[in-house]
């Protein structure tokens, strides 16, 4: 009988140890991002895709650009704000073989380096990657020059979809967010160029 | 002294705890009520234990050490050659099993209880391969190199397909290593070589992207086109670099210049640039834009703004002079961005001012250029503040 008791106690300790492990894991594995793909067009900007994925976000806040991204909390306060570059504009340079050739070319305006404003003709996607935070409710993008609101994205549908797949993710537990706006998941606003 | 009664009590406690922990596959009350009556149906009262097996997609062998998450909750690590773990206490219904392991892409599988007897998850090699020692993603600037499947034929004056990288990953790795060495030696490209932090080489994480089914196209648009799933595979990327092999054919002038192009001004959101693998100055100039947010200082149809804080271009002369004085630099170096023809006439003039003397890396003189005081101060600021934001 004593052997059974000893064995039972050992197993019990192992069980408790196993139980404690089930709640840990690698916290790095549970980092998440909002991946929001915006379609930027000549006269408008709209939401093409939005989801929460496991992963890390890139650096935010060190781009010079024409747009400002505001991350808003559930109570409407601004959590974070940063500028982003207009993805339709690219900067091109030629690596010339020597300074002499370069100076000759400089006198020909046709061959000057170009600032390519592709927006006149091109539609382009802008994948916006924002770190997940429980308190994020919406993300707004404004044009710096005019302050005009270009798009407001409610992230609730992405949170609900993620919670349905991963209901026991620590960030999804005990976080009973409000129901998503059934009419408008995002608001598209005309963007006059 | 242990009595029989003590033994019975201890044994009952053990059994109760074991059942609660799901170690014994016996019926327990499930939490979801029967939808019609509001009471748990007999079937809903059961929980189940199922094996989860993680196998390498190439070899088919089990993988040890894969972390398994059930519905987002950590459930343990696969062990042994079988790469197997038994996940217990599963109620009826659909569940998401997610497997994560070093060197592999994470993978998820949906299992249906009680129909499925187990989950078999194939683990595919990661597309993101670290180069050298890497630190935490949050602490460093994460630079990901991507191979191009195209290059430029100077004789035909058109882009052509190339298998230089796609057929031989060693070629790509060698070129990547060469460019990494240039970036690690950033301090040697500054005029005052003590201005950047001493641990500058350790402020970066380097990776390369490897997907045999999807490569970048360096000659699609100005900055090239990244692989379709790049941002989903590597959302943490601060700067992506598409590199392409050197031009082929006979050089006859533009458009056959080895050119670079940046998608943004500064790291982070959708930041990438393209660069020829064999042209370090172009690489460093574009890295100046995309990695460090530096403005061009030549006069041309490019983008200008005062890139605060610690700018390398100012929107007024007085702002430039103020910066110079506050940093104990010679303010007489502040000058307007302009370009003169050989006869002295001004052919280009901008309402912006610059400080760094020529040859300047952010001007035309790439091949002999250096990062001057202003650009170096801006780079220092970026290195010190990368990922230092908080929500």
Coordinates of C-alpha atoms in Angstrom, one line a residue, chain A residues 4-166:
Chain A
X4 CA 1.0 2.9 -4.2
X5 CA 0.9 6.0 -2.0
X6 CA 4.5 7.0 -2.9
X7 CA 3.8 6.3 -6.6
X8 CA 0.6 8.3 -6.3
X9 CA 2.3 11.3 -4.7
X10 CA 5.1 11.2 -7.4
X11 CA 2.5 11.1 -10.1
X12 CA 0.6 13.9 -8.4
X13 CA 3.6 16.1 -8.3
X14 CA 4.3 15.4 -11.9
X15 CA 0.7 16.2 -12.7
X16 CA 0.9 19.5 -10.9
X17 CA 4.2 20.3 -12.7
X18 CA 2.6 19.4 -16.0
X19 CA -0.4 21.6 -15.1
X20 CA 1.9 24.6 -14.5
X21 CA 3.6 24.1 -17.8
X22 CA 0.4 24.1 -19.8
X23 CA -0.1 27.8 -19.0
X24 CA 3.4 29.0 -20.1
X25 CA 5.0 28.2 -23.4
X26 CA 7.1 30.8 -25.2
X27 CA 5.7 34.3 -24.8
X28 CA 7.4 35.2 -28.0
X29 CA 5.1 32.7 -29.8
X30 CA 2.1 34.7 -28.7
X31 CA 3.1 38.1 -30.0
X32 CA 0.5 39.2 -32.6
X33 CA 0.1 41.9 -35.2
X34 CA -2.8 43.4 -37.1
X35 CA -2.1 43.0 -40.8
X36 CA -4.2 45.5 -42.6
X37 CA -4.0 45.7 -46.4
X38 CA -5.2 49.0 -47.8
X39 CA -5.9 49.6 -51.4
X40 CA -4.6 53.1 -52.4
X41 CA -6.2 54.4 -55.6
X42 CA -6.2 57.6 -57.4
X43 CA -9.2 59.1 -55.7
X44 CA -9.8 56.8 -52.7
X45 CA -8.4 54.4 -50.2
X46 CA -10.2 51.3 -49.0
X47 CA -9.7 48.3 -46.9
X48 CA -8.8 45.1 -48.8
X49 CA -7.9 42.7 -46.1
X50 CA -7.5 42.7 -42.3
X51 CA -6.5 39.9 -40.0
X52 CA -4.6 39.3 -36.8
X53 CA -1.6 37.0 -37.2
X54 CA 1.0 35.7 -34.9
X55 CA 4.3 37.5 -35.3
X56 CA 6.2 40.7 -34.6
X57 CA 5.6 44.1 -36.1
X58 CA 8.3 46.3 -37.7
X59 CA 9.6 49.5 -36.4
X60 CA 7.0 52.3 -36.4
X61 CA 7.4 56.0 -36.2
X62 CA 10.6 56.7 -38.1
X63 CA 9.3 57.2 -41.5
X64 CA 8.9 60.6 -43.1
X65 CA 5.8 60.7 -45.2
X66 CA 2.5 62.2 -46.4
X67 CA 0.2 60.2 -44.2
X68 CA -0.4 60.0 -40.4
X69 CA -1.6 56.8 -38.8
X70 CA -3.5 57.2 -35.6
X71 CA -4.1 54.1 -33.4
X72 CA -7.2 54.7 -31.3
X73 CA -8.3 53.0 -28.1
X74 CA -11.8 51.8 -27.2
X75 CA -12.4 55.0 -25.2
X76 CA -11.4 57.1 -28.3
X77 CA -8.1 58.3 -27.0
X78 CA -5.1 58.2 -29.2
X79 CA -2.7 55.3 -28.3
X80 CA 0.0 56.0 -30.8
X81 CA 0.5 58.1 -33.9
X82 CA 3.1 57.9 -36.6
X83 CA 3.8 59.0 -40.2
X84 CA 4.1 56.8 -43.2
X85 CA 5.3 57.3 -46.7
X86 CA 3.0 57.4 -49.6
X87 CA 3.6 54.0 -51.2
X88 CA 3.0 55.3 -54.7
X89 CA 6.2 57.3 -54.5
X90 CA 9.6 55.7 -55.0
X91 CA 13.0 57.2 -55.0
X92 CA 15.4 56.2 -57.8
X93 CA 19.1 56.7 -58.2
X94 CA 21.6 55.6 -60.7
X95 CA 25.1 54.5 -59.5
X96 CA 27.2 56.2 -62.1
X97 CA 30.6 54.8 -63.0
X98 CA 32.6 58.0 -62.4
X99 CA 32.1 61.6 -61.5
X100 CA 32.8 62.9 -65.0
X101 CA 30.0 60.9 -66.6
X102 CA 27.8 62.0 -63.8
X103 CA 28.4 65.7 -64.4
X104 CA 27.8 65.3 -68.1
X105 CA 24.5 63.6 -67.4
X106 CA 23.5 66.3 -64.9
X107 CA 23.2 68.8 -67.7
X108 CA 20.7 66.6 -69.5
X109 CA 17.5 67.0 -67.5
X110 CA 16.1 63.9 -69.2
X111 CA 18.6 61.8 -67.3
X112 CA 18.2 63.3 -63.9
X113 CA 17.2 61.1 -61.1
X114 CA 13.5 60.8 -60.9
X115 CA 11.0 61.0 -58.2
X116 CA 8.3 58.6 -59.4
X117 CA 4.8 59.5 -58.5
X118 CA 3.1 56.4 -59.6
X119 CA -0.3 57.4 -58.1
X120 CA -1.4 59.1 -61.2
X121 CA -2.0 55.8 -62.9
X122 CA -1.4 53.0 -60.5
X123 CA -3.5 51.3 -57.8
X124 CA -1.2 50.0 -55.1
X125 CA -1.5 48.0 -51.9
X126 CA -0.2 49.2 -48.6
X127 CA 0.2 46.5 -46.0
X128 CA 0.1 48.1 -42.6
X129 CA 1.5 46.0 -39.8
X130 CA 0.5 47.2 -36.3
X131 CA 1.4 45.4 -33.0
X132 CA -1.6 43.8 -31.4
X133 CA -2.9 45.5 -28.3
X134 CA -6.0 44.6 -26.3
X135 CA -7.2 48.2 -26.2
X136 CA -7.0 49.0 -29.9
X137 CA -10.4 49.8 -31.4
X138 CA -9.7 51.5 -34.7
X139 CA -7.0 52.8 -36.9
X140 CA -7.3 56.1 -38.9
X141 CA -5.2 57.4 -41.7
X142 CA -5.0 61.2 -42.4
X143 CA -3.4 63.2 -45.1
X144 CA -0.7 65.4 -43.4
X145 CA -1.1 68.4 -45.6
X146 CA -4.9 68.9 -45.2
X147 CA -5.6 66.8 -42.1
X148 CA -8.3 65.1 -44.0
X149 CA -9.4 61.7 -42.8
X150 CA -8.8 59.2 -45.5
X151 CA -10.0 56.0 -43.9
X152 CA -11.1 54.7 -40.5
X153 CA -10.8 51.0 -39.9
X154 CA -12.6 49.3 -37.0
X155 CA -10.5 46.3 -36.0
X156 CA -13.3 44.4 -34.1
X157 CA -14.0 42.0 -37.0
X158 CA -10.4 40.9 -37.0
X159 CA -10.4 40.4 -33.3
X160 CA -13.6 38.4 -33.4
X161 CA -12.3 36.2 -36.2
X162 CA -9.0 35.6 -34.3
X163 CA -10.9 34.8 -31.1
X164 CA -13.0 32.2 -32.9
X165 CA -9.9 30.4 -34.1
X166 CA -7.8 30.9 -30.9

